[in-house]
């Protein structure tokens, strides 16, 4: 099944035939054309720290990064990424051989899969999966094998037996995402340990998308998979400045991994964008060096917004899966007498003046994802409150 909505595209090759316009573009356009509140696409409606914006302006004015930066990324940023991994997680990476700067996490994902897969290789990925995973696996000629996170006690959980059963002799790599978009699940230490054991036992590579690493709430903890025994040498870890520093338009991401893996990913990356985001790389290097209090404040602020939206959606009649991480809330629309998240999201602008994302697009088995709808809370409190007010009208009609 398509991971995205489809429109007729007669010239599109077979590998990409199932992929139309991304749901995020479709829903943001719908928000624009209908003047709705956009709780669909995950981008903040306020920019990141002023001093980091200023750092970008300074780099631009000083002529740093206005011409092609070095292929692996500017040394300042590679050093800052390595320092961040060491400071936060005790993971030591050599900035010269074990860090690669990419055009956002999106390019990191694409380059990793293009570099590491042979045509026909199977990739085990958590379902619902972020939309670019399916497309990138397809572009690389791989086959995706979803393992579905299922609702249990108010959260979507990974069934480790299902994960084990999904691995075959044709499995080349696991594609992981924690904190997980769209469910907000954060894999626990025990789950990650089991994933690591499986990867070692079956000699699998792991690409782990950790772009929401700093958005974990309550007693959840983000533990990079690369910290588990036997994992450092087989794990490609992906991060991004877009989420952590609220500059999604800058498209600065990175990969940390062992030299042979970084070298492989770089081979693919150099023929995708070659390089990107020159002056922004310098600014993100400064962002990564901000004191941890920035991250604490950021998390606290997002937590407050999560609670406002979670309470509001509950009061409006949705069944809410309170996320342990990310800036998304997945809801079940069944209590509202609705079954089809697609139809619901397409009609929501007209019915309530709000835009959300139907989780079904992130499933191969669309029926399994049908009743779920995702709302983003990386928006100003007043905007979230206005959306809640509108949504609370739904039950009255
Ligand atoms: N992975 C996940 C799970 C995401 O939600 C996103 C969206 N930001 C990305 C990757 C892409 O990140 P970037 O904007 O840095 O390309
Ligand atoms: N990651 C964002 C989300 O999940 C979307 C990014 C994009 O549109 N590519 O909403």
XYZ file of N, CA, C and O in Angstrom, residues 160 164 188-199 225 228-229 231:
72
model
N 8.234 -7.682 20.816
C 9.586 -8.150 20.487
C 9.564 -9.492 19.756
O 10.450 -9.771 18.945
N 11.343 -10.230 16.185
C 12.210 -11.396 15.922
C 11.724 -12.171 14.709
O 12.512 -12.562 13.849
N 11.950 1.519 25.483
C 12.549 1.447 26.821
C 13.938 0.810 26.740
O 14.303 0.211 25.719
N 14.637 0.906 27.846
C 15.974 0.300 27.909
C 15.884 -1.201 27.599
O 16.692 -1.744 26.842
N 14.887 -1.866 28.183
C 14.748 -3.321 27.978
C 14.450 -3.630 26.506
O 15.014 -4.578 25.932
N 13.586 -2.815 25.885
C 13.263 -3.054 24.470
C 14.488 -2.825 23.590
O 14.775 -3.618 22.691
N 15.210 -1.757 23.878
C 16.403 -1.462 23.075
C 17.458 -2.547 23.259
O 18.145 -2.925 22.302
N 17.573 -3.053 24.476
C 18.547 -4.124 24.738
C 18.184 -5.361 23.908
O 19.063 -6.027 23.335
N 16.885 -5.638 23.817
C 16.443 -6.801 23.036
C 16.694 -6.576 21.535
O 17.106 -7.492 20.818
N 16.456 -5.347 21.076
C 16.731 -5.017 19.668
C 18.221 -5.199 19.387
O 18.627 -5.788 18.363
N 19.039 -4.717 20.305
C 20.494 -4.810 20.139
C 20.938 -6.276 20.094
O 21.731 -6.674 19.226
N 20.389 -7.066 20.990
C 20.746 -8.498 21.006
C 20.400 -9.169 19.693
O 21.187 -9.940 19.143
N 19.217 -8.839 19.188
C 18.762 -9.410 17.915
C 19.691 -8.981 16.772
O 20.081 -9.796 15.927
N 20.059 -7.718 16.768
C 20.924 -7.200 15.694
C 22.281 -7.910 15.709
O 22.827 -8.260 14.651
N 20.638 3.780 20.644
C 20.881 2.349 20.443
C 22.385 2.049 20.384
O 22.830 0.975 20.797
N 24.459 0.385 23.297
C 24.303 -0.996 23.774
C 25.448 -1.874 23.265
O 26.040 -1.581 22.217
N 25.751 -2.943 24.005
C 26.888 -3.799 23.630
C 26.792 -4.301 22.194
O 25.730 -4.746 21.766
N 26.774 -2.619 19.500
C 26.007 -1.796 18.574
C 26.791 -0.665 17.920
O 26.460 -0.239 16.813
